[in-house]
Amino acid sequence: MIPARFDYLRAGSLEEACQALAADEDAKVIAGGQSLLPLLRLRLSYPTTLVDIGRLPGLSGVEDRGDHVHIGAMTTHDEVMRSPVVNAACPLVAMATATVADPAVRHRGTFGGSLAHGDPAGDLPAVVLALDGVLVARSERGERDIPAAEFFVDYLESSLRPGEILAGVRIPKLGEGWGYHYEKFHRTAQAWAIVGVAAAVRRSNGAIQEARVGLTNMGSTPLRARAVEAALRGVEVGEQVRPACEAAAEGTSPPADLHAQPDYRRHLAKVLTYRAIGKAAGAP
Amino acid sequence: MTELDAGLVGEQIAESGQIAEPTGRGEIGRARRRKEDARLLTGHTRWTDNLQQPGMVQVMFLRSPMAHARITRVDVSAAKELPGVLAAFSGRDFADEQGSLPCAWPVSEDIVIPDHPPMAVSEVRYVGEAVACVVATDRYRAADALEAVEVDYEPLPAVMDMHDALTPGSPKVHESGNKAFSTTITSGDVEAAFRDAPVVIDRTYIQQRLIPSAMEPRAVLASTDGDTFTLWSSTQIPHVLRVMLAVTTGIPEHRLRVIAPDVGGGFGSKLQVTAEEVLCLLLTRRLGRPVKWSESRSEGNLTVHHGRDQIQHIRLAAEADGRIRGLRVELLADMGAYLMLVTPGVPMLGASMFNAIYKMDAYEFACTGVFTTKMPTDAYRGAGRPEATFAIERVMDELAAELGIDPLEARRRNWIRHDEFPYTTISGLTYDSGNYEAATERAMALFGYDKLRAEQADRRDRGDPVQLGIGVSTYTEMCGLAPSRLLGMANYGAGGWEHGSVRMLPTGKVEVITGTSPHGQGHVTSWSQIAADALGVPFDDITVLHGDTAVAHKGMDTYGSRSLVIGGVAVLQACEKVKDKARKLAAHLLECSPDDLEFEAGAFKVRGTGASKTIQELAFAAFTAHDLPEGVEARLDSDATFDPDNYSFPHGTHLCAVEVDTETGMVKIRSYVAVDDVGKVINPLIVEGQVHGGIAQGVAQALFEEAVYDADGNLLTATMADYLLPSAADLPTFTTDRTETPSTGNPLGVKGVGEAGTIASTPAVVNAVVDALRPRGVRDVQMPCTPERVWRAVQGTRGGVRS
């Protein structure tokens, strides 16, 4: 498992990194390397140059910015899951991050890297999608905000343009009355999700006022389960939640692989959505 | 890592409070911390891949992407032109000298052992077979150069399914056809046993293909000084390898030294004579430079020999009260593309074990070995015995279900009672000792069997979506591979003895030399304990040398839970010979008759007087040789080669409780109890470790691992993202205990523990899964019991078998 030859550039500034990426469309950003290096070693990816943004200042860290939390792209998973700000203001992000791979990977892998990689089986894309996060891209031309709904284009493909680097993510605070849960279904602790469900639920007077549901590994991109979100609106927490969750797999096109066929994934999406909603809504 | 780190690790282990300090005077039975660990845990290791030699170069192999094809052209010329590349070769370049990889176990008269060139010359028969190689100054350049090698293939049909392979007109893997061998063993009147039997259980089970995953991938380093050759390899079998390589390559045995340095696990996968070992030797002979090969994990998944892969048709005839009348087993065993070192022997190691701990009147075993275009199979932890144990223990649960009795009751009505030992089974083996009642009683108490059954009934009544299942496995196995006489009768190509030597050094320290080749088992510690007790010297004054044919010149190596039972006993016997010599010397120096001496705590004492000589004093006296008795040579050093009369038969009862989520199919092990009887225990800590690891590996077969090929013969599970190994996070806390019925076949009373956990646990887990779902009409779930398979079984669709 030895990568093909590539050039390596440790960028001294964001401008330098953006220039290098703009100049060569086969150049690739390396952040924590936890997704990219396996692809290189399996020779499934042949970038000409790796642009290392690991030493760039200002790309790492979590900040409370009033109505939203800003997570720098280079913030490691371990930092994210331990951040008091994240745990207080957007706990769903912390919950999902804690399920990513294993401690070694979480100390190297980065929040922004996971999103820019765009793997629909990754845990964080569905979470950012469910929370209506905004991804901030930087290039020589300046900053561009990309809503999560427009960021994930296809399998391992984002709407970042050549020369753009994901610099950070804004996660809007949802305010009072919300509950959260990330339900990950996987065969071993270190395995990817067969299906994952990210749920945020606002409950009042015993009923679900609003639900946000993001699905992991149910298509070529992370998906919002809009049908189930609509079906859950106004539903009293109790027996009616399960029938509403039957809509969870609507509009999905789950993959077939060694771990699950599509029909099983559709079934799991319903069961897991029901469980995630129940836990997010604080149901007994 | 620094010395300070090693100290810290030691302190942390000590502070953890997990390990009881040794008590009492004897070393045997003490939970000694392993001598090896501080070094291993702090990185002071010598894995083959760490070794450097002056002028060393690296080889990488180009591997066939086709399961079956004729090689019409290999062009390495472009690769040779690349920077850092010294040489590149195709199979044709080695055709005259590479010989054929050996198969040491021609199990039947009709066996076909096809030519197995280390590098394919004209035809490839599995994906991953080496077709060319590049030698370069480093692995990076070699890897790049591999992409410049051009190979043309003319595709031939893949042969993937054993039933299809045996169908007339099937495409052939080899000219001779797809049948490697067939054999039948019959004992008693099987027809009569099945005729008018009130109960017949008829099942087919699939032992999925597994990929042994040792922590350390394989690596080989070969060098020559122009006259002699040295081969370092991550192998379990340096001694066997030396003989086999001499025969295969024509390098005379006395000019070939094989070294197994630190080896990080094997589980049978390094019980092999590999193509890479042969080719590295040929390359160093050709290039005159040291040549190293290190495999990647995905290269290993393709080309480490695989394990299991059998289709088992098992029929059991019983009386209405559940007493077994007879058993019929028909196996199809997937050999893969070639017969490697003991490939055909693996199913035969289970041939006598399907009858397990049960009494019966008739038994028939039939096995057909089948060639397919896949990686060859060979020994993997348990080798034949896990397969046999799985089939019989699954069927015993089915028998209980058919009769509506508790699965433990079905076993009680059939097992050999403790007062019936020694007992000669229907398959002809004589079990020397055992107590199945005691192990089972202990396991049930630890498990809380009745309480769990009550909870199971409650969940069934309530229609709980999470159902509870209880699985039983009352296993035995035969291990301690030896005795040579029986191996000869089984047509195995070697003996089963083991060698041990003891060198008494002038300062009173002791070197023990063993023919076993530890690769994680802790022999250095256990052999020290045996020698410390036998010689009366301190544990810390003993070192154990192994794994180098120039140091430990004689051995049969480590596999089949044989090391302690054969090799440990050889060490004990060598110690006894040292004492015999020392006694003569002591008598001379103390001016008494040898019969007047008693040996205690490392000293010979003249009965009734205060006069004594310690064994250390005697070692020094032998060294100076100033005053030796007539006819006594100037050394106490001694050798012993032990060959037992019988196998040993560990047994035990494993109980597993699983929670099956019927909505998702997820299986979670709720609790697991293992009560094993491995005879006398040298080091309880090491035994505990073997049991834990063994259970984990058996659970892995039940729930997680499966090598999957597609219809074209591509391995789909070449990475650990697809071939799922459980980690500690995926396994429950094991509750373990032991009963102790000493083996009568060796003076230590030991039975071997390396494979017991793996053999026992797989059926316990699957029985539990099926037990949870039986009220829903499920009577089998194919391994591994993945969530999807379990869910489909609940749904009544493919993946599960319903009555």
Coordinates of N, CA and C in Angstrom, one line a residue, chain B residues 433-535:
Chain B
S433 N -9.0 -38.3 29.8 CA -9.6 -37.8 31.0 C -10.6 -36.7 30.7
G434 N -11.4 -36.3 31.6 CA -12.4 -35.3 31.4 C -13.5 -35.3 32.5
N435 N -14.1 -34.2 32.6 CA -15.3 -34.2 33.5 C -16.3 -33.2 33.0
Y436 N -17.1 -33.6 32.1 CA -18.1 -32.7 31.4 C -19.1 -32.2 32.4
E437 N -19.5 -33.1 33.3 CA -20.5 -32.7 34.3 C -20.0 -31.5 35.1
A438 N -18.8 -31.6 35.6 CA -18.3 -30.6 36.5 C -18.2 -29.2 35.8
A439 N -17.6 -29.3 34.6 CA -17.5 -28.0 33.8 C -18.8 -27.4 33.5
T440 N -19.8 -28.2 33.2 CA -21.1 -27.7 32.9 C -21.8 -27.2 34.1
E441 N -21.7 -27.9 35.2 CA -22.3 -27.4 36.4 C -21.8 -26.0 36.8
R442 N -20.5 -25.9 36.7 CA -19.8 -24.6 37.1 C -20.2 -23.5 36.1
A443 N -20.3 -23.8 34.9 CA -20.7 -22.8 33.9 C -22.1 -22.3 34.1
M444 N -23.0 -23.3 34.4 CA -24.4 -22.9 34.6 C -24.6 -22.0 35.8
A445 N -23.8 -22.3 36.9 CA -23.9 -21.5 38.1 C -23.4 -20.1 37.8
L446 N -22.2 -20.0 37.1 CA -21.7 -18.6 36.8 C -22.6 -17.8 35.9
F447 N -23.3 -18.6 35.0 CA -24.1 -17.9 34.0 C -25.5 -17.5 34.5
G448 N -25.9 -18.1 35.6 CA -27.3 -17.9 36.1 C -28.3 -18.4 35.1
Y449 N -28.1 -19.7 34.7 CA -28.8 -20.3 33.6 C -30.3 -20.2 33.8
D450 N -30.8 -20.6 34.9 CA -32.2 -20.7 35.1 C -32.9 -19.3 35.1
K451 N -32.1 -18.4 35.7 CA -32.7 -17.0 35.7 C -32.8 -16.4 34.3
L452 N -31.8 -16.7 33.5 CA -31.8 -16.2 32.1 C -32.9 -16.9 31.3
R453 N -33.1 -18.2 31.5 CA -34.2 -18.9 30.9 C -35.5 -18.3 31.2
A454 N -35.7 -17.9 32.5 CA -36.9 -17.3 32.9 C -37.1 -15.9 32.2
E455 N -36.0 -15.2 32.1 CA -36.1 -13.9 31.4 C -36.5 -14.1 29.9
Q456 N -35.9 -15.1 29.4 CA -36.2 -15.4 28.0 C -37.7 -15.7 27.8
A457 N -38.2 -16.5 28.7 CA -39.7 -16.8 28.6 C -40.5 -15.6 28.8
D458 N -40.1 -14.7 29.6 CA -40.8 -13.5 29.9 C -40.8 -12.6 28.6
R459 N -39.7 -12.5 28.0 CA -39.6 -11.7 26.8 C -40.4 -12.3 25.6
R460 N -40.4 -13.6 25.6 CA -41.2 -14.2 24.5 C -42.7 -13.9 24.8
D461 N -43.1 -14.0 26.1 CA -44.5 -13.8 26.4 C -44.9 -12.4 26.1
R462 N -44.0 -11.5 26.4 CA -44.4 -10.0 26.1 C -44.2 -9.6 24.7
G463 N -43.7 -10.5 23.9 CA -43.4 -10.1 22.5 C -42.4 -9.0 22.4
D464 N -41.5 -9.0 23.3 CA -40.4 -7.9 23.3 C -39.7 -7.9 22.0
P465 N -39.6 -6.7 21.4 CA -38.8 -6.7 20.1 C -37.3 -7.2 20.3
V466 N -36.8 -7.1 21.5 CA -35.5 -7.6 21.7 C -35.6 -8.9 22.5
Q467 N -35.3 -10.0 21.7 CA -35.5 -11.3 22.3 C -34.1 -11.8 22.8
L468 N -34.2 -12.7 23.8 CA -33.1 -13.2 24.4 C -32.8 -14.7 23.9
G469 N -31.6 -15.0 23.6 CA -31.3 -16.3 23.2 C -30.1 -16.9 24.0
I470 N -30.2 -18.2 24.3 CA -29.1 -18.8 25.1 C -28.5 -19.9 24.3
G471 N -27.2 -19.9 24.2 CA -26.4 -20.8 23.4 C -25.5 -21.7 24.2
V472 N -25.4 -22.9 23.8 CA -24.6 -23.9 24.6 C -23.6 -24.5 23.7
S473 N -22.4 -24.7 24.2 CA -21.3 -25.4 23.5 C -20.6 -26.2 24.5
T474 N -20.8 -27.5 24.5 CA -20.0 -28.4 25.4 C -19.0 -29.1 24.5
Y475 N -17.9 -28.5 24.4 CA -16.9 -28.9 23.4 C -15.8 -29.8 23.9
T476 N -15.2 -30.6 23.1 CA -13.8 -31.0 23.3 C -13.0 -30.9 22.1
E477 N -11.8 -31.0 22.2 CA -10.9 -31.0 21.0 C -9.7 -31.9 21.2
M478 N -9.1 -32.2 20.1 CA -7.9 -33.0 20.2 C -6.7 -32.0 19.9
C479 N -5.7 -32.0 20.8 CA -4.6 -31.1 20.4 C -3.3 -31.7 20.9
G480 N -2.3 -30.9 20.8 CA -0.9 -31.4 21.1 C -0.5 -32.2 19.9
L481 N -0.4 -31.6 18.7 CA -0.1 -32.3 17.5 C 1.2 -33.1 17.6
A482 N 1.3 -34.3 17.5 CA 1.9 -35.5 17.9 C 0.8 -36.4 18.0
P483 N 0.9 -37.6 18.4 CA 2.1 -38.4 18.5 C 2.5 -38.9 17.1
S484 N 3.9 -39.0 16.9 CA 4.4 -39.3 15.5 C 3.8 -40.5 14.9
R485 N 3.6 -41.5 15.7 CA 3.1 -42.8 15.2 C 1.7 -42.6 14.6
L486 N 0.8 -41.8 15.3 CA -0.5 -41.6 14.7 C -0.5 -40.6 13.5
L487 N 0.4 -39.7 13.6 CA 0.6 -38.8 12.4 C 1.0 -39.6 11.2
G488 N 1.8 -40.6 11.4 CA 2.3 -41.4 10.3 C 1.1 -42.2 9.7
M489 N 0.3 -42.7 10.6 CA -0.9 -43.5 10.2 C -1.8 -42.6 9.4
A490 N -1.8 -41.2 9.7 CA -2.7 -40.3 8.9 C -2.0 -39.8 7.7
N491 N -0.8 -40.3 7.4 CA -0.1 -40.0 6.2 C 0.5 -38.6 6.2
Y492 N 0.7 -38.0 7.4 CA 1.3 -36.7 7.5 C 2.8 -36.9 7.3
G493 N 3.3 -35.8 6.7 CA 4.7 -35.9 6.2 C 5.8 -35.7 7.2
A494 N 5.5 -35.6 8.5 CA 6.5 -35.4 9.5 C 6.0 -36.0 10.8
G495 N 6.9 -36.0 11.8 CA 6.6 -36.5 13.1 C 6.0 -35.4 13.9
G496 N 5.7 -35.7 15.2 CA 5.1 -34.7 16.1 C 5.8 -34.5 17.4
W497 N 7.1 -35.0 17.4 CA 7.8 -34.9 18.6 C 8.2 -33.4 18.9
E498 N 8.8 -33.1 20.0 CA 9.4 -31.8 20.2 C 10.7 -31.9 21.0
H499 N 11.5 -30.9 20.8 CA 12.9 -31.0 21.4 C 13.1 -29.9 22.4
G500 N 13.8 -30.2 23.5 CA 14.2 -29.2 24.5 C 15.6 -29.4 24.9
S501 N 16.3 -28.3 25.2 CA 17.7 -28.5 25.7 C 17.8 -27.5 26.9
V502 N 18.7 -27.9 27.8 CA 19.0 -27.0 28.9 C 20.5 -26.9 29.0
R503 N 21.0 -25.7 29.0 CA 22.4 -25.4 29.2 C 22.6 -24.8 30.6
M504 N 23.5 -25.4 31.4 CA 23.8 -24.9 32.7 C 25.0 -24.0 32.6
L505 N 24.9 -22.7 32.8 CA 26.1 -21.8 32.6 C 26.9 -21.8 33.8
P506 N 28.2 -21.4 33.6 CA 29.1 -21.5 34.8 C 28.7 -20.7 36.0
T507 N 28.0 -19.6 35.8 CA 27.6 -18.7 36.9 C 26.3 -19.2 37.5
G508 N 25.8 -20.3 37.0 CA 24.5 -20.8 37.6 C 23.3 -20.4 37.0
K509 N 23.4 -19.6 35.9 CA 22.3 -19.2 35.1 C 22.0 -20.3 34.2
V510 N 20.7 -20.2 33.6 CA 20.3 -21.3 32.8 C 19.8 -20.8 31.4
E511 N 20.2 -21.5 30.4 CA 19.6 -21.3 29.1 C 18.7 -22.5 28.7
V512 N 17.5 -22.2 28.4 CA 16.6 -23.3 27.9 C 16.4 -23.0 26.4
I513 N 16.6 -24.1 25.7 CA 16.5 -24.0 24.2 C 15.3 -24.8 23.8
T514 N 14.4 -24.3 23.1 CA 13.2 -25.0 22.8 C 13.0 -25.1 21.2
G515 N 12.4 -26.1 20.8 CA 12.1 -26.3 19.4 C 10.7 -25.7 19.0
T516 N 10.0 -25.2 20.0 CA 8.8 -24.5 19.7 C 9.1 -23.1 19.3
S517 N 8.2 -22.5 18.6 CA 8.5 -21.2 18.0 C 7.4 -20.2 18.4
P518 N 7.5 -19.6 19.6 CA 6.5 -18.7 20.1 C 6.3 -17.5 19.2
H519 N 5.1 -17.1 19.0 CA 4.8 -15.8 18.3 C 3.7 -15.1 19.0
G520 N 3.8 -15.0 20.3 CA 2.7 -14.4 21.1 C 2.3 -15.2 22.3
Q521 N 2.7 -16.5 22.3 CA 2.1 -17.4 23.3 C 2.8 -17.3 24.7
G522 N 3.9 -16.6 24.8 CA 4.6 -16.5 26.1 C 5.4 -17.7 26.6
H523 N 5.9 -18.4 25.6 CA 6.7 -19.6 26.0 C 7.9 -19.3 26.9
V524 N 8.5 -18.1 26.6 CA 9.7 -17.7 27.4 C 9.3 -17.7 28.9
T525 N 8.2 -17.2 29.2 CA 7.7 -17.2 30.6 C 7.4 -18.6 31.1
S526 N 6.5 -19.3 30.3 CA 6.0 -20.6 30.8 C 7.2 -21.6 30.9
W527 N 8.1 -21.6 29.9 CA 9.2 -22.6 30.0 C 10.1 -22.2 31.2
S528 N 10.2 -20.9 31.4 CA 11.0 -20.6 32.6 C 10.4 -21.1 33.9
Q529 N 9.1 -21.1 34.0 CA 8.4 -21.6 35.2 C 8.6 -23.1 35.3
I530 N 8.5 -23.8 34.2 CA 8.7 -25.2 34.2 C 10.2 -25.5 34.7
A531 N 11.1 -24.9 34.1 CA 12.5 -25.1 34.4 C 12.9 -24.7 35.8
A532 N 12.3 -23.6 36.3 CA 12.6 -23.1 37.6 C 12.2 -24.1 38.6
D533 N 11.0 -24.7 38.5 CA 10.6 -25.7 39.4 C 11.4 -27.0 39.3
A534 N 11.7 -27.4 38.1 CA 12.4 -28.7 37.9 C 13.8 -28.6 38.4
L535 N 14.5 -27.4 38.2 CA 15.9 -27.3 38.6 C 16.1 -26.6 39.9

